[in-house]
Tab-separated table of C-alpha atoms and ligand atoms in Angstrom:
chain	number	residue	atom	x	y	z
B	4	MET	CA	174.976	-4.614	26.430
B	5	ILE	CA	175.723	-6.641	29.544
B	6	SER	CA	175.726	-4.645	32.787
B	7	VAL	CA	175.787	-5.217	36.495
B	8	ILE	CA	174.307	-2.860	39.073
B	9	LEU	CA	175.507	-2.954	42.670
B	10	GLY	CA	175.185	-1.112	45.973
B	11	LEU	CA	178.378	0.569	47.187
B	12	GLN	CA	177.545	1.048	50.872
B	13	PHE	CA	175.749	-1.080	53.486
B	14	GLY	CA	172.652	-1.867	51.367
B	15	ASP	CA	169.553	0.333	51.009
B	16	GLU	CA	171.321	2.653	48.553
B	17	GLY	CA	168.189	2.850	46.408
B	18	LYS	CA	169.266	0.179	43.902
B	19	GLY	CA	165.632	-0.814	43.367
B	20	LYS	CA	164.766	2.587	41.987
B	21	ILE	CA	167.848	2.849	39.751
B	22	THR	CA	167.490	-0.742	38.523
B	23	ASP	CA	163.869	-0.102	37.597
B	24	PHE	CA	164.866	3.127	35.843
B	25	ILE	CA	167.564	1.575	33.655
B	26	SER	CA	165.893	-1.792	33.078
B	27	LYS	CA	163.848	-0.390	30.179
B	28	ASP	CA	167.059	-0.902	28.156
B	29	TYR	CA	167.426	-4.564	29.114
B	30	ASP	CA	165.609	-7.718	28.013
B	31	ASP	CA	166.584	-9.800	31.040
B	32	VAL	CA	167.264	-8.839	34.659
B	33	VAL	CA	169.097	-11.436	36.723
B	34	ARG	CA	169.557	-11.624	40.493
B	35	PHE	CA	172.529	-13.615	41.663
B	36	ASN	CA	172.766	-13.361	45.464
B	37	GLY	CA	170.872	-13.038	48.745
B	38	GLY	CA	167.216	-13.648	49.399
B	39	SER	CA	164.392	-11.889	51.157
B	40	ASN	CA	166.860	-10.015	53.364
B	41	ALA	CA	166.828	-7.550	50.448
B	42	GLY	CA	164.048	-5.006	50.158
B	43	HIS	CA	163.790	-3.064	46.916
B	44	THR	CA	161.174	-0.364	46.462
B	45	VAL	CA	160.035	0.856	43.059
B	46	VAL	CA	157.636	3.796	42.723
B	47	ILE	CA	155.835	4.350	39.427
B	48	ASN	CA	153.477	7.304	39.169
B	49	GLY	CA	152.994	7.291	42.918
B	50	GLU	CA	152.278	3.544	43.120
B	51	LYS	CA	154.718	1.578	45.321
B	52	PHE	CA	155.995	-1.921	44.497
B	53	LYS	CA	158.157	-3.780	47.011
B	54	PHE	CA	160.382	-6.628	45.920
B	55	HIS	CA	162.392	-8.960	48.113
B	56	LEU	CA	163.181	-11.864	45.806
B	57	VAL	CA	162.053	-10.927	42.313
B	58	PRO	CA	164.558	-8.584	40.579
B	59	SER	CA	163.465	-4.926	40.709
B	60	GLY	CA	163.833	-4.724	36.940
B	61	ALA	CA	160.625	-6.793	36.693
B	62	MET	CA	158.383	-3.844	35.842
B	63	GLN	CA	160.226	-2.935	32.642
B	64	SER	CA	162.101	-5.984	31.356
B	65	ASN	CA	160.585	-9.016	29.618
B	66	ARG	CA	162.287	-11.734	31.579
B	67	VAL	CA	163.472	-11.969	35.172
B	68	ILE	CA	165.829	-14.652	36.376
B	69	LEU	CA	166.550	-15.758	39.938
B	70	GLY	CA	170.018	-17.257	39.867
B	71	ASN	CA	171.585	-20.210	41.632
B	72	GLY	CA	173.408	-17.881	44.056
B	73	MET	CA	170.123	-16.907	45.672
B	74	VAL	CA	168.428	-18.382	48.733
B	75	ILE	CA	164.680	-18.487	48.220
B	76	ASP	CA	161.795	-18.664	50.638
B	77	PRO	CA	159.166	-20.418	48.462
B	78	GLU	CA	156.198	-19.094	50.432
B	79	GLU	CA	157.374	-15.523	50.007
B	80	LEU	CA	158.174	-16.118	46.340
B	81	VAL	CA	154.684	-17.410	45.569
B	82	ASP	CA	153.167	-14.254	47.115
B	83	GLU	CA	155.578	-11.983	45.253
B	84	ILE	CA	154.961	-13.660	41.905
B	85	ASP	CA	151.175	-13.396	42.435
B	86	LEU	CA	151.518	-9.676	43.113
B	87	LEU	CA	153.835	-9.129	40.162
B	88	LYS	CA	151.539	-10.988	37.768
B	89	LYS	CA	148.695	-8.640	38.723
B	90	SER	CA	150.603	-5.705	37.216
B	91	LYS	CA	152.555	-7.635	34.593
B	92	LYS	CA	150.754	-10.681	33.263
B	93	ASN	CA	153.249	-11.555	30.566
B	94	ILE	CA	156.468	-11.367	32.523
B	95	ASP	CA	158.627	-14.415	31.979
B	96	ILE	CA	160.078	-15.774	35.226
B	97	LYS	CA	162.897	-18.302	35.449
B	98	ILE	CA	164.357	-19.691	38.655
B	99	SER	CA	167.561	-21.665	38.823
B	100	ALA	CA	167.212	-25.354	39.648
B	101	GLY	CA	170.271	-24.846	41.858
B	102	ALA	CA	168.933	-21.977	43.999
B	103	HIS	CA	168.787	-22.940	47.671
B	104	ILE	CA	165.573	-23.059	49.673
B	105	VAL	CA	164.932	-21.224	52.929
B	106	THR	CA	162.568	-23.055	55.295
B	107	LYS	CA	160.840	-21.956	58.482
B	108	MET	CA	163.425	-24.013	60.362
B	109	HIS	CA	166.185	-21.806	58.872
B	110	LYS	CA	164.392	-18.703	60.137
B	111	CYS	CA	164.187	-20.239	63.598
B	112	LEU	CA	167.919	-21.074	63.426
B	113	ASP	CA	168.708	-17.479	62.381
B	114	LYS	CA	167.145	-16.211	65.625
B	115	LYS	CA	168.811	-18.898	67.780
B	116	GLU	CA	172.242	-18.155	66.306
B	117	GLU	CA	171.809	-14.459	67.029
B	118	GLU	CA	170.923	-15.260	70.673
B	119	ILE	CA	174.092	-17.333	71.029
B	120	ARG	CA	176.296	-14.681	69.401
B	121	SER	CA	175.097	-12.344	72.135
B	122	LYS	CA	177.554	-9.395	72.176
B	123	LEU	CA	178.704	-10.162	68.642
B	124	ASN	CA	175.172	-10.411	67.251
B	125	ILE	CA	174.932	-9.172	63.683
B	126	GLY	CA	171.418	-7.779	63.760
B	127	THR	CA	170.349	-10.028	60.882
B	128	THR	CA	167.044	-9.563	59.077
B	129	SER	CA	165.840	-12.907	60.618
B	130	GLN	CA	164.991	-14.186	57.148
B	131	GLY	CA	167.001	-17.410	57.546
B	132	ILE	CA	169.692	-16.245	55.135
B	133	GLY	CA	172.802	-17.234	57.135
B	134	PRO	CA	171.610	-20.744	58.110
B	135	THR	CA	170.522	-21.494	54.517
B	136	TYR	CA	173.948	-20.552	53.150
B	137	GLU	CA	175.524	-22.578	55.986
B	138	ASP	CA	173.658	-25.662	54.734
B	139	LYS	CA	174.610	-24.902	51.146
B	140	TYR	CA	178.290	-24.932	52.097
B	141	ALA	CA	177.845	-27.910	54.435
B	142	ARG	CA	176.417	-29.666	51.342
B	143	THR	CA	173.187	-30.523	53.083
B	144	GLY	CA	171.101	-27.708	51.568
B	145	ILE	CA	167.747	-28.120	49.832
B	146	ARG	CA	167.753	-26.840	46.234
B	147	LEU	CA	164.786	-25.843	44.139
B	148	ILE	CA	165.173	-28.979	42.028
B	149	ASP	CA	164.734	-31.090	45.188
B	150	LEU	CA	161.224	-29.742	45.746
B	151	SER	CA	159.814	-32.213	43.229
B	152	ASN	CA	160.859	-35.137	45.378
B	153	PRO	CA	159.333	-35.529	48.888
B	154	GLU	CA	161.840	-38.258	49.796
B	155	ILE	CA	164.803	-35.965	49.143
B	156	ILE	CA	163.218	-33.096	51.083
B	157	ARG	CA	162.472	-35.390	54.027
B	158	ASP	CA	166.034	-36.774	54.083
B	159	LYS	CA	167.538	-33.310	53.907
B	160	ILE	CA	165.265	-31.848	56.584
B	161	GLU	CA	166.227	-34.747	58.878
B	162	THR	CA	169.947	-34.280	58.141
B	163	ILE	CA	169.775	-30.536	58.817
B	164	TYR	CA	167.759	-31.182	61.970
B	165	ASN	CA	170.254	-33.788	63.202
B	166	MET	CA	173.215	-31.521	62.510
B	167	LYS	CA	171.604	-28.578	64.274
B	168	ARG	CA	169.645	-30.447	66.944
B	169	GLN	CA	171.410	-28.609	69.773
B	170	LEU	CA	170.396	-25.216	68.362
B	171	LEU	CA	166.818	-26.342	67.779
B	172	LYS	CA	166.322	-27.509	71.393
B	173	GLY	CA	163.067	-26.108	72.750
B	174	SER	CA	161.724	-25.262	69.280
B	175	ILE	CA	158.703	-26.836	67.588
B	176	TYR	CA	161.091	-28.660	65.242
B	177	GLU	CA	161.929	-31.177	67.984
B	178	ASN	CA	158.539	-32.644	67.165
B	179	PRO	CA	158.805	-35.018	64.139
B	180	GLU	CA	155.231	-34.105	63.139
B	181	GLU	CA	156.259	-30.466	62.699
B	182	ARG	CA	159.166	-31.513	60.491
B	183	GLY	CA	156.722	-33.664	58.516
B	184	LYS	CA	154.409	-30.672	58.063
B	185	MET	CA	157.342	-28.682	56.756
B	186	VAL	CA	158.058	-31.369	54.147
B	187	GLU	CA	154.416	-31.277	53.019
B	188	SER	CA	154.370	-27.509	52.805
B	189	LEU	CA	157.645	-27.428	50.821
B	190	CYS	CA	156.192	-29.989	48.383
B	191	SER	CA	153.086	-27.926	47.944
B	192	PHE	CA	154.999	-24.673	47.312
B	193	GLY	CA	157.278	-26.683	45.060
B	194	THR	CA	154.260	-27.639	42.942
B	195	SER	CA	153.389	-23.955	42.440
B	196	ILE	CA	156.889	-22.796	41.504
B	197	MET	CA	158.286	-25.795	39.606
B	198	LYS	CA	156.905	-24.386	36.361
B	199	TYR	CA	159.419	-21.534	36.644
B	200	MET	CA	162.404	-23.788	37.266
B	201	ASP	CA	165.081	-23.906	34.600
B	202	TYR	CA	168.757	-24.407	33.986
B	203	THR	CA	169.173	-20.651	34.064
B	204	GLU	CA	172.893	-20.703	33.224
B	205	ASN	CA	171.812	-21.955	29.776
B	206	VAL	CA	168.920	-19.484	29.515
B	207	ILE	CA	171.250	-16.550	30.231
B	208	TYR	CA	173.944	-17.791	27.859
B	209	ASN	CA	171.455	-18.393	25.035
B	210	ASP	CA	169.949	-14.936	25.521
B	211	TYR	CA	173.442	-13.478	25.416
B	212	ARG	CA	174.191	-15.375	22.190
B	213	SER	CA	171.033	-14.086	20.577
B	214	GLY	CA	172.112	-10.497	21.300
B	215	LYS	CA	169.812	-9.684	24.207
B	216	ASN	CA	170.706	-6.979	26.701
B	217	ILE	CA	171.138	-8.402	30.176
B	218	LEU	CA	171.299	-6.597	33.512
B	219	PHE	CA	172.642	-8.366	36.600
B	220	GLU	CA	171.212	-6.944	39.801
B	221	GLY	CA	173.182	-7.300	43.018
B	222	ALA	CA	171.423	-7.329	46.375
B	223	GLN	CA	172.715	-5.729	49.621
B	224	GLY	CA	175.835	-3.548	49.329
B	225	GLY	CA	179.603	-3.901	48.959
B	226	MET	CA	180.228	-3.374	52.665
B	227	LEU	CA	178.024	-6.381	53.489
B	228	ASP	CA	180.168	-8.722	51.367
B	229	ILE	CA	181.145	-11.832	53.354
B	230	ASP	CA	184.802	-11.503	52.315
B	231	PHE	CA	185.386	-7.775	51.953
B	232	GLY	CA	182.718	-6.210	54.188
B	233	ILE	CA	183.226	-5.431	57.875
B	234	TYR	CA	183.310	-9.049	59.091
B	235	PRO	CA	181.431	-10.477	60.976
B	236	PHE	CA	178.819	-7.724	60.492
B	237	VAL	CA	178.074	-8.819	56.961
B	238	THR	CA	175.571	-10.945	55.096
B	239	SER	CA	176.336	-14.572	54.185
B	240	SER	CA	176.978	-14.100	50.486
B	241	ASN	CA	179.350	-12.211	48.220
B	242	THR	CA	177.755	-8.942	47.189
B	243	LEU	CA	180.521	-7.617	44.918
B	244	ALA	CA	180.480	-7.725	41.111
B	245	GLY	CA	182.492	-10.964	40.915
B	246	ALA	CA	179.617	-12.835	42.547
B	247	LEU	CA	177.544	-12.550	39.376
B	248	SER	CA	179.570	-15.349	37.800
B	249	THR	CA	179.234	-17.884	40.590
B	250	GLY	CA	175.681	-16.761	41.362
B	251	SER	CA	174.367	-17.074	37.801
B	252	GLY	CA	176.879	-19.118	35.823
B	253	PHE	CA	177.559	-16.255	33.392
B	254	SER	CA	181.155	-15.220	32.718
B	255	PHE	CA	182.396	-11.922	34.199
B	256	ARG	CA	184.510	-11.539	31.035
B	257	LYS	CA	181.408	-10.595	29.074
B	258	VAL	CA	180.291	-7.734	31.326
B	259	ASP	CA	180.477	-4.355	29.547
B	260	ARG	CA	179.507	-1.977	32.312
B	261	VAL	CA	179.547	-1.898	36.113
B	262	ILE	CA	177.135	0.605	37.648
B	263	GLY	CA	177.601	1.490	41.319
B	264	VAL	CA	174.718	2.984	43.294
B	265	PHE	CA	175.283	5.046	46.431
B	266	LYS	CA	173.181	7.262	48.617
B	267	ALA	CA	174.197	10.915	49.154
B	268	TYR	CA	174.690	9.960	52.798
B	269	THR	CA	175.193	6.550	54.435
B	270	SER	CA	172.789	4.244	56.258
B	271	LYS	CA	173.171	0.892	57.926
B	272	VAL	CA	170.893	-1.599	59.625
B	273	GLY	CA	172.351	-4.052	62.094
B	274	SER	CA	175.391	-3.882	64.321
B	275	GLY	CA	179.073	-3.218	63.697
B	276	PRO	CA	181.458	-0.349	62.998
B	277	PHE	CA	180.106	2.638	61.081
B	278	PRO	CA	182.938	5.192	60.687
B	279	SER	CA	180.889	8.214	59.535
B	280	GLU	CA	177.872	7.577	61.778
B	281	ILE	CA	175.936	10.592	63.067
B	282	LEU	CA	175.174	9.952	66.721
B	283	ASN	CA	172.405	11.599	68.744
B	284	ASP	CA	170.732	13.398	65.856
B	285	SER	CA	167.907	11.816	63.890
B	286	THR	CA	167.233	14.727	61.494
B	287	LEU	CA	168.571	12.988	58.398
B	288	ARG	CA	166.856	9.683	59.287
B	289	ASP	CA	163.510	11.444	59.582
B	290	LEU	CA	164.011	13.502	56.415
B	291	GLY	CA	164.927	10.377	54.447
B	292	GLY	CA	162.312	8.055	56.005
B	293	GLU	CA	165.132	5.659	56.801
B	294	TYR	CA	163.345	2.600	58.143
B	295	GLY	CA	164.087	-0.933	56.858
B	296	THR	CA	161.942	-2.207	53.944
B	297	THR	CA	162.292	-5.770	55.233
B	298	THR	CA	162.362	-5.298	59.008
B	299	GLY	CA	160.932	-1.807	59.620
B	300	ARG	CA	163.928	-1.142	61.890
B	301	PRO	CA	165.198	2.470	62.129
B	302	ARG	CA	168.405	2.645	60.109
B	303	ARG	CA	171.617	4.050	61.549
B	304	ILE	CA	172.583	7.175	59.627
B	305	GLY	CA	175.916	8.777	58.762
B	306	TRP	CA	177.571	11.144	56.315
B	307	LEU	CA	178.812	10.103	52.904
B	308	ASP	CA	182.060	8.235	53.470
B	309	LEU	CA	184.568	8.599	50.628
B	310	PRO	CA	187.228	6.161	51.906
B	311	LEU	CA	184.475	3.501	52.069
B	312	LEU	CA	183.058	4.471	48.676
B	313	LYS	CA	186.479	4.427	47.015
B	314	TYR	CA	187.047	0.947	48.455
B	315	THR	CA	183.820	-0.517	47.031
B	316	ILE	CA	184.381	1.297	43.720
B	317	MET	CA	187.767	-0.418	43.529
B	318	MET	CA	186.445	-3.839	44.590
B	319	ASN	CA	183.642	-3.708	42.004
B	320	ASP	CA	185.728	-1.991	39.300
B	321	VAL	CA	182.878	0.506	38.838
B	322	ASP	CA	182.555	2.350	35.497
B	323	SER	CA	179.675	4.628	36.276
B	324	LEU	CA	178.034	6.007	39.420
B	325	ALA	CA	174.388	6.608	40.321
B	326	ILE	CA	173.546	8.771	43.344
B	327	THR	CA	170.240	8.671	45.224
B	328	LYS	CA	168.490	10.887	47.792
B	329	VAL	CA	170.451	14.049	46.913
B	330	ASP	CA	167.167	15.939	47.344
B	331	ILE	CA	166.969	14.709	50.955
B	332	LEU	CA	170.566	15.542	51.868
B	333	GLY	CA	170.225	19.110	50.524
B	334	LYS	CA	167.678	19.920	53.218
B	335	MET	CA	170.444	19.807	55.846
B	336	LYS	CA	171.883	23.240	56.606
B	337	THR	CA	175.429	21.926	56.707
B	338	ILE	CA	176.514	18.745	54.978
B	339	LYS	CA	179.615	16.756	55.841
B	340	VAL	CA	181.572	14.306	53.723
B	341	ALA	CA	184.175	11.955	55.224
B	342	THR	CA	187.403	12.274	53.248
B	343	LYS	CA	190.125	10.500	55.167
B	344	TYR	CA	190.699	7.809	57.824
B	345	THR	CA	193.706	8.193	60.126
B	346	ILE	CA	195.012	6.003	62.952
B	347	ASP	CA	197.495	7.573	65.388
B	348	GLY	CA	197.830	10.580	63.079
B	349	ARG	CA	198.697	8.522	59.991
B	350	GLU	CA	196.370	8.168	57.001
B	351	ILE	CA	195.641	4.518	56.322
B	352	ASP	CA	195.728	3.233	52.772
B	353	TYR	CA	193.637	0.075	53.281
B	354	PHE	CA	190.140	-0.623	54.565
B	355	PRO	CA	190.505	-1.896	58.160
B	356	ARG	CA	189.771	-5.556	58.872
B	357	ARG	CA	190.588	-5.648	62.579
B	358	LEU	CA	187.562	-4.532	64.599
B	359	GLU	CA	189.813	-2.810	67.196
B	360	GLU	CA	191.136	-0.545	64.446
B	361	PHE	CA	187.698	1.011	64.020
B	362	ASP	CA	187.819	2.162	67.665
B	363	LYS	CA	191.048	4.029	66.970
B	364	LEU	CA	189.874	5.435	63.654
B	365	HIS	CA	189.813	9.202	63.261
B	366	VAL	CA	187.640	10.458	60.406
B	367	ASP	CA	188.331	13.791	58.646
B	368	TYR	CA	185.415	15.651	57.074
B	369	VAL	CA	184.851	18.531	54.661
B	370	GLU	CA	181.702	20.623	54.822
B	371	PHE	CA	179.285	21.836	52.172
B	372	PRO	CA	176.315	24.180	52.500
B	373	GLY	CA	172.904	22.559	51.870
B	374	TRP	CA	170.817	23.421	48.790
B	375	GLY	CA	167.414	23.472	50.478
B	376	ASP	CA	164.175	22.053	49.189
B	377	ILE	CA	163.986	21.333	45.498
B	378	THR	CA	160.823	23.106	44.478
B	379	ASN	CA	161.419	23.110	40.720
B	380	GLY	CA	161.769	19.324	40.360
B	381	ASP	CA	159.823	19.117	37.095
B	382	ASP	CA	161.858	21.940	35.611
B	383	ILE	CA	165.079	20.157	36.505
B	384	ILE	CA	163.828	16.873	35.080
B	385	SER	CA	162.979	18.497	31.760
B	386	LYS	CA	166.088	20.698	31.469
B	387	GLY	CA	168.624	18.351	33.042
B	388	TYR	CA	171.900	18.696	34.893
B	389	GLN	CA	172.560	22.417	34.309
B	390	GLU	CA	169.327	23.244	36.147
B	391	LEU	CA	170.510	21.652	39.430
B	392	PRO	CA	171.215	24.021	42.357
B	393	GLU	CA	174.826	25.295	42.258
B	394	ASN	CA	175.598	23.934	45.746
B	395	MET	CA	174.417	20.486	44.703
B	396	LYS	CA	176.591	20.570	41.587
B	397	LYS	CA	179.628	21.498	43.716
B	398	PHE	CA	178.894	18.528	45.988
B	399	LEU	CA	178.494	16.149	43.026
B	400	GLU	CA	181.607	17.419	41.264
B	401	PHE	CA	183.628	17.011	44.466
B	402	ILE	CA	182.620	13.323	44.621
B	403	GLU	CA	183.502	12.839	40.947
B	404	GLU	CA	186.907	14.417	41.471
B	405	GLU	CA	187.633	12.332	44.569
B	406	THR	CA	186.512	9.019	43.080
B	407	GLY	CA	187.648	9.628	39.511
B	408	LYS	CA	184.259	8.361	38.270
B	409	THR	CA	181.363	10.205	36.688
B	410	ILE	CA	177.967	10.348	38.332
B	411	ASP	CA	175.765	9.517	35.364
B	412	ILE	CA	172.449	9.072	37.149
B	413	ILE	CA	171.098	11.482	39.758
B	414	SER	CA	167.950	10.562	41.652
B	415	LEU	CA	165.937	13.459	43.041
B	416	GLY	CA	162.962	11.587	44.446
B	417	GLU	CA	161.553	8.089	44.868
B	418	ASP	CA	159.368	8.157	41.750
B	419	ARG	CA	160.858	6.696	38.576
B	420	ARG	CA	160.425	9.980	36.715
B	421	MET	CA	162.446	11.957	39.317
B	422	THR	CA	165.718	10.987	37.723
B	423	ILE	CA	168.202	12.845	35.554
B	424	THR	CA	170.925	11.274	33.502
B	425	LYS	CA	174.244	12.368	32.085
B	426	GLN	CA	176.450	11.075	29.310
B	427	ILE	CA	176.099	7.374	28.561
B	428	PHE	CA	172.559	7.090	29.868
B	429	ASN	CA	171.175	9.930	27.756
E	5	IMP	P1	171.304	-11.213	56.991
E	5	IMP	O1	171.641	-10.994	55.560
E	5	IMP	O2	169.822	-11.223	57.269
E	5	IMP	O3	172.014	-12.396	57.576
E	5	IMP	O4	171.858	-9.942	57.821
E	5	IMP	C1	173.252	-9.665	57.953
E	5	IMP	C2	173.497	-8.165	57.975
E	5	IMP	O5	173.231	-7.610	56.702
E	5	IMP	C3	172.604	-7.394	58.959
E	5	IMP	O6	173.334	-6.294	59.448
E	5	IMP	C4	171.465	-6.909	58.066
E	5	IMP	O7	170.842	-5.775	58.591
E	5	IMP	C5	172.229	-6.606	56.796
E	5	IMP	N1	171.417	-6.697	55.566
E	5	IMP	C6	171.077	-7.806	54.897
E	5	IMP	N2	170.368	-7.502	53.802
E	5	IMP	C7	170.286	-6.168	53.766
E	5	IMP	C8	169.708	-5.249	52.836
E	5	IMP	O8	169.145	-5.607	51.806
E	5	IMP	N3	169.820	-3.929	53.163
E	5	IMP	C9	170.482	-3.498	54.265
E	5	IMP	N4	171.058	-4.322	55.139
E	5	IMP	C10	170.956	-5.646	54.901
């Protein structure tokens, strides 16, 4: 079985939890995009594990692979691998020779670029993601394979510095000694992670040929996709299912199942249009503990948005849905779901690309009564779907009807065991 799991909103849908839950059925888990802008939390018997770079399937699968589509901060990776190895000594880790490297200079550039964007600032995670992808596409980027050669690193650091000298004015990187220190530090991190480097396109293909089950794990969410998200308030990589091929080298033609994860409401960090946003009421944010895993920033909160969800379901060609935080949403007395976007009284049949259109957007909602606190969680887990509160089932069935997809995984709490499954995952 070859599957891909993706977020269908603005990131933070709870993919980490669902990926961990299903990864027991997979031998390999492969990440193919993004870097430490992602924050995936996995909770096992009350113990929390936070991943930024390592795939969240690491706790249950045998092998994790960081694909060429990723941008990797080596310092962060070394720490994460050390932590992971404490709980899972025998995990096999492979990192693509072609993955790009994030340096401290890229993080500095991320902040400078945001300052210059001023009104149009994106609210990035400041992890150097954008500038590293810029260098990749400018063909000046540093790849993992380069870390074994100090001369190459030095040349590339100087080229990047010379290209971005204007932006780096006033920073410590104007000092050649600081750039030299960066080269040394990259070499030293390189020494620690080189043993994981591989031609991962071959590793994945060989595992596929020998009949292994492989799960591809997307980072961020569909609405942060550089091409199909709400540009420019997006991340710098493709976050939709198609990106697994370019980000890992594995053919999309061999993927059996696309799993889309969404939260029972919507959240967003960073700037930009948010059609179903709830303004001036932080109840849902507080109930859901909605603060960024990577940045600690309070997330913007809104109702579930079906036009947006249908769009990312279409763009990912989703087979099966997983919903998270339904337990949280139920605590609201009245729940709203966005059903339709209209502009000047006419329903629109595309997802807007012009920012001005979002100002004119009118959003229609339907309302559902809440289902209160779930006090019989263990009962539900043991008996399954039929034991869910009636109001919750009505809400779930409405989403299935509207999207035409089944919700096969329902998450009722952050712990791995607080999960019920339907149909194909039974
Ligand atoms: P960047 O990826 O750090 O450049 O940030 C670009 C936009 O994507 C900002 O709005 C970030 O808040 C958002 N973003 C990036 N990664 C994540 C994520 O994993 N979860 C939620 N938002 C994210």
